């Protein structure tokens, strides 16, 4: 996790391209963590099109450079996580890229971290007071104040060169665990 974290940190600490600076500036206008984070993930989905891809970059599973992501306007989960971490770091948050086994149905749960135990990159965000948010910037809906069911209650490997870790993502909040459907027939 440390070696991979060093490679990833080099990417999300790069200078932000102008279209990502625009997202940063809009997020700065918000007054609370949830609105700031949701602004970043929502506007990022307007700028970058998600396309899943686990091909390696120079033999490693790392995001592409921020400038390349900006120019191509396409990114996979690693790219989305890197841009999100870069912008949130500029906003003063501690943003750490993590990997998780995404999916609601999973036959076996790996006990120890390995490359086969993870298929998705997300961001662990910590504010100055220590409150943690688990952010999946590839979702079509921004929800900093909750956990999506496809990553909830799963183990995440934190790819941070200074503070690597293996942590459990919180379960879904039962108060937010509902789906509303409205249909009208004529």
mmCIF file of C-alpha atoms in Angstrom:
data_model
loop_
_atom_site.group_PDB
_atom_site.id
_atom_site.type_symbol
_atom_site.label_atom_id
_atom_site.label_comp_id
_atom_site.label_asym_id
_atom_site.label_seq_id
_atom_site.Cartn_x
_atom_site.Cartn_y
_atom_site.Cartn_z
ATOM 1 C CA UNK A 1 0.000 0.000 0.000
ATOM 2 C CA UNK A 2 2.885 2.385 0.740
ATOM 3 C CA UNK A 3 4.629 1.914 -2.618
ATOM 4 C CA UNK A 4 1.360 2.206 -4.554
ATOM 5 C CA UNK A 5 0.375 5.171 -2.392
ATOM 6 C CA UNK A 6 3.557 7.049 -3.302
ATOM 7 C CA UNK A 7 2.835 6.623 -7.009
ATOM 8 C CA UNK A 8 -0.778 7.736 -6.590
ATOM 9 C CA UNK A 9 0.136 10.697 -4.365
ATOM 10 C CA UNK A 10 2.382 12.034 -7.144
ATOM 11 C CA UNK A 11 -0.700 12.225 -9.342
ATOM 12 C CA UNK A 12 -3.278 13.799 -7.048
ATOM 13 C CA UNK A 13 -0.771 16.397 -5.861
ATOM 14 C CA UNK A 14 -0.189 17.671 -9.421
ATOM 15 C CA UNK A 15 -1.256 21.178 -10.384
ATOM 16 C CA UNK A 16 -4.976 21.237 -11.159
ATOM 17 C CA UNK A 17 -5.916 21.824 -14.805
ATOM 18 C CA UNK A 18 -8.141 24.862 -15.349
ATOM 19 C CA UNK A 19 -11.433 22.986 -15.718
ATOM 20 C CA UNK A 20 -10.790 21.306 -12.343
ATOM 21 C CA UNK A 21 -9.883 24.687 -10.810
ATOM 22 C CA UNK A 22 -13.368 25.830 -11.871
ATOM 23 C CA UNK A 23 -14.869 22.970 -9.822
ATOM 24 C CA UNK A 24 -12.657 23.943 -6.874
ATOM 25 C CA UNK A 25 -13.836 27.554 -7.045
ATOM 26 C CA UNK A 26 -17.512 26.557 -7.070
ATOM 27 C CA UNK A 27 -17.002 24.168 -4.147
ATOM 28 C CA UNK A 28 -15.287 26.941 -2.146
ATOM 29 C CA UNK A 29 -18.562 28.881 -2.260
ATOM 30 C CA UNK A 30 -20.363 26.180 -0.261
ATOM 31 C CA UNK A 31 -20.579 26.479 3.506
ATOM 32 C CA UNK A 32 -20.499 22.881 4.768
ATOM 33 C CA UNK A 33 -18.620 19.649 4.093
ATOM 34 C CA UNK A 34 -21.487 17.765 2.473
ATOM 35 C CA UNK A 35 -22.289 20.561 0.034
ATOM 36 C CA UNK A 36 -18.606 21.056 -0.820
ATOM 37 C CA UNK A 37 -17.978 17.362 -1.446
ATOM 38 C CA UNK A 38 -21.227 16.903 -3.382
ATOM 39 C CA UNK A 39 -20.389 19.932 -5.527
ATOM 40 C CA UNK A 40 -17.015 18.417 -6.408
ATOM 41 C CA UNK A 41 -18.391 14.988 -7.327
ATOM 42 C CA UNK A 42 -21.420 16.370 -9.156
ATOM 43 C CA UNK A 43 -19.452 18.861 -11.270
ATOM 44 C CA UNK A 44 -16.742 16.293 -11.945
ATOM 45 C CA UNK A 45 -19.384 14.022 -13.467
ATOM 46 C CA UNK A 46 -20.292 16.909 -15.791
ATOM 47 C CA UNK A 47 -16.657 17.300 -16.923
ATOM 48 C CA UNK A 48 -15.495 13.676 -17.116
ATOM 49 C CA UNK A 49 -17.270 10.673 -18.566
ATOM 50 C CA UNK A 50 -16.886 7.463 -16.571
ATOM 51 C CA UNK A 51 -15.499 4.460 -18.399
ATOM 52 C CA UNK A 52 -14.392 1.522 -16.262
ATOM 53 C CA UNK A 53 -10.899 0.286 -17.057
ATOM 54 C CA UNK A 54 -8.451 -1.783 -15.024
ATOM 55 C CA UNK A 55 -5.616 -1.711 -17.522
ATOM 56 C CA UNK A 56 -2.332 -0.738 -15.979
ATOM 57 C CA UNK A 57 -0.353 2.458 -16.537
ATOM 58 C CA UNK A 58 3.333 1.570 -16.930
ATOM 59 C CA UNK A 59 2.589 -1.828 -15.386
ATOM 60 C CA UNK A 60 0.821 -0.369 -12.347
ATOM 61 C CA UNK A 61 -2.802 0.199 -11.376
ATOM 62 C CA UNK A 62 -2.584 3.951 -10.941
ATOM 63 C CA UNK A 63 -4.560 6.913 -12.266
ATOM 64 C CA UNK A 64 -3.422 8.848 -15.320
ATOM 65 C CA UNK A 65 -2.004 12.367 -14.969
ATOM 66 C CA UNK A 66 -4.576 15.030 -14.079
ATOM 67 C CA UNK A 67 -3.831 16.924 -17.284
ATOM 68 C CA UNK A 68 -4.440 13.819 -19.417
ATOM 69 C CA UNK A 69 -7.732 13.132 -17.604
ATOM 70 C CA UNK A 70 -8.770 16.739 -18.186
ATOM 71 C CA UNK A 71 -7.905 16.689 -21.890
ATOM 72 C CA UNK A 72 -9.522 13.332 -22.715
ATOM 73 C CA UNK A 73 -12.625 14.028 -20.570
ATOM 74 C CA UNK A 74 -12.854 10.299 -19.889
ATOM 75 C CA UNK A 75 -11.760 8.477 -16.770
ATOM 76 C CA UNK A 76 -12.028 5.257 -14.849
ATOM 77 C CA UNK A 77 -12.545 4.956 -11.099
ATOM 78 C CA UNK A 78 -8.839 5.530 -10.427
ATOM 79 C CA UNK A 79 -8.914 8.737 -12.473
ATOM 80 C CA UNK A 80 -12.112 9.969 -10.791
ATOM 81 C CA UNK A 81 -10.636 9.206 -7.368
ATOM 82 C CA UNK A 82 -7.404 11.075 -8.196
ATOM 83 C CA UNK A 83 -9.190 14.204 -9.430
ATOM 84 C CA UNK A 84 -11.595 14.148 -6.477
ATOM 85 C CA UNK A 85 -8.699 13.739 -4.032
ATOM 86 C CA UNK A 86 -6.771 16.561 -5.722
ATOM 87 C CA UNK A 87 -9.668 19.011 -5.516
ATOM 88 C CA UNK A 88 -10.654 18.061 -1.958
ATOM 89 C CA UNK A 89 -7.024 18.357 -0.822
ATOM 90 C CA UNK A 90 -6.979 21.892 -2.259
ATOM 91 C CA UNK A 91 -10.142 22.572 -0.230
ATOM 92 C CA UNK A 92 -8.274 21.617 2.958
ATOM 93 C CA UNK A 93 -9.507 18.062 3.464
ATOM 94 C CA UNK A 94 -7.348 15.003 4.013
ATOM 95 C CA UNK A 95 -8.193 12.934 0.946
ATOM 96 C CA UNK A 96 -6.885 9.373 0.623
ATOM 97 C CA UNK A 97 -7.466 7.079 -2.315
ATOM 98 C CA UNK A 98 -8.706 3.646 -1.278
ATOM 99 C CA UNK A 99 -9.637 0.481 -3.121
ATOM 100 C CA UNK A 100 -12.626 -1.729 -2.360
ATOM 101 C CA UNK A 101 -14.484 -4.711 -3.811
ATOM 102 C CA UNK A 102 -17.484 -2.919 -5.296
ATOM 103 C CA UNK A 103 -20.705 -4.828 -5.750
ATOM 104 C CA UNK A 104 -23.764 -5.792 -3.770
ATOM 105 C CA UNK A 105 -23.435 -9.541 -4.281
ATOM 106 C CA UNK A 106 -20.163 -11.105 -3.311
ATOM 107 C CA UNK A 107 -19.669 -14.834 -2.852
ATOM 108 C CA UNK A 108 -16.562 -14.769 -0.690
ATOM 109 C CA UNK A 109 -15.055 -11.996 1.336
ATOM 110 C CA UNK A 110 -11.243 -11.802 1.201
ATOM 111 C CA UNK A 111 -9.736 -11.554 4.639
ATOM 112 C CA UNK A 112 -6.363 -10.158 3.596
ATOM 113 C CA UNK A 113 -5.688 -7.446 1.011
ATOM 114 C CA UNK A 114 -4.539 -8.587 -2.434
ATOM 115 C CA UNK A 115 -4.980 -7.312 -5.992
ATOM 116 C CA UNK A 116 -7.886 -9.738 -6.513
ATOM 117 C CA UNK A 117 -9.652 -8.407 -3.412
ATOM 118 C CA UNK A 118 -10.339 -4.993 -4.985
ATOM 119 C CA UNK A 119 -12.033 -3.808 -8.145
ATOM 120 C CA UNK A 120 -12.857 -0.144 -7.494
ATOM 121 C CA UNK A 121 -11.100 3.050 -6.376
ATOM 122 C CA UNK A 122 -12.846 5.510 -4.038
ATOM 123 C CA UNK A 123 -11.806 8.365 -1.731
ATOM 124 C CA UNK A 124 -11.721 8.479 2.050
ATOM 125 C CA UNK A 125 -12.173 12.123 3.050
ATOM 126 C CA UNK A 126 -11.489 13.456 6.546
ATOM 127 C CA UNK A 127 -12.396 16.975 7.600
ATOM 128 C CA UNK A 128 -10.438 19.095 10.096
ATOM 129 C CA UNK A 129 -12.603 17.853 12.971
ATOM 130 C CA UNK A 130 -11.897 14.199 12.092
ATOM 131 C CA UNK A 131 -15.270 13.334 10.506
ATOM 132 C CA UNK A 132 -14.829 10.744 7.742
ATOM 133 C CA UNK A 133 -16.740 10.575 4.469
ATOM 134 C CA UNK A 134 -16.439 7.639 2.048
ATOM 135 C CA UNK A 135 -16.864 9.047 -1.446
ATOM 136 C CA UNK A 136 -17.426 7.159 -4.668
ATOM 137 C CA UNK A 137 -17.080 9.870 -7.315
ATOM 138 C CA UNK A 138 -18.154 7.547 -10.148
ATOM 139 C CA UNK A 139 -21.762 7.314 -8.959
ATOM 140 C CA UNK A 140 -24.302 9.338 -10.898
ATOM 141 C CA UNK A 141 -25.667 10.691 -7.638
ATOM 142 C CA UNK A 142 -23.564 12.658 -5.155
ATOM 143 C CA UNK A 143 -24.104 11.511 -1.575
ATOM 144 C CA UNK A 144 -21.419 12.612 0.854
ATOM 145 C CA UNK A 145 -23.813 12.178 3.770
ATOM 146 C CA UNK A 146 -24.286 8.445 3.235
ATOM 147 C CA UNK A 147 -22.735 5.251 1.951
ATOM 148 C CA UNK A 148 -23.820 3.538 -1.242
ATOM 149 C CA UNK A 149 -24.796 -0.128 -0.777
ATOM 150 C CA UNK A 150 -22.238 -1.385 -3.311
ATOM 151 C CA UNK A 151 -19.341 -0.320 -1.047
ATOM 152 C CA UNK A 152 -21.049 -0.297 2.376
ATOM 153 C CA UNK A 153 -19.702 -2.572 5.084
ATOM 154 C CA UNK A 154 -16.733 -3.626 2.915
ATOM 155 C CA UNK A 155 -13.033 -3.585 3.696
ATOM 156 C CA UNK A 156 -11.059 -0.825 1.985
ATOM 157 C CA UNK A 157 -7.310 -0.645 1.501
ATOM 158 C CA UNK A 158 -6.118 2.936 2.040
ATOM 159 C CA UNK A 159 -3.332 3.693 -0.463
ATOM 160 C CA UNK A 160 -1.624 6.462 1.481
ATOM 161 C CA UNK A 161 2.191 6.571 1.597
ATOM 162 C CA UNK A 162 2.158 8.063 5.112
ATOM 163 C CA UNK A 163 -0.907 6.387 6.636
ATOM 164 C CA UNK A 164 -1.777 3.187 4.795
ATOM 165 C CA UNK A 165 -4.531 1.137 6.322
ATOM 166 C CA UNK A 166 -7.151 -1.537 5.965
ATOM 167 C CA UNK A 167 -10.485 -0.212 7.213
ATOM 168 C CA UNK A 168 -14.120 -1.165 7.157
ATOM 169 C CA UNK A 169 -16.468 1.214 5.369
ATOM 170 C CA UNK A 170 -19.567 1.916 7.471
ATOM 171 C CA UNK A 171 -22.836 0.122 6.773
ATOM 172 C CA UNK A 172 -25.725 1.875 5.048
ATOM 173 C CA UNK A 173 -27.612 4.249 7.331
ATOM 174 C CA UNK A 174 -31.041 2.621 7.777
ATOM 175 C CA UNK A 175 -32.713 6.046 7.775
ATOM 176 C CA UNK A 176 -31.413 6.631 4.243
ATOM 177 C CA UNK A 177 -31.881 3.063 2.989
ATOM 178 C CA UNK A 178 -34.960 3.517 0.899
ATOM 179 C CA UNK A 179 -35.953 3.677 -2.712
ATOM 180 C CA UNK A 180 -38.881 5.756 -3.859
ATOM 181 C CA UNK A 181 -40.637 4.968 -7.104
ATOM 182 C CA UNK A 182 -43.417 7.013 -8.552
ATOM 183 C CA UNK A 183 -45.447 5.644 -11.450
ATOM 184 C CA UNK A 184 -48.446 6.975 -13.212
ATOM 185 C CA UNK A 185 -50.554 5.061 -15.648
ATOM 186 C CA UNK A 186 -53.171 6.329 -18.045
#
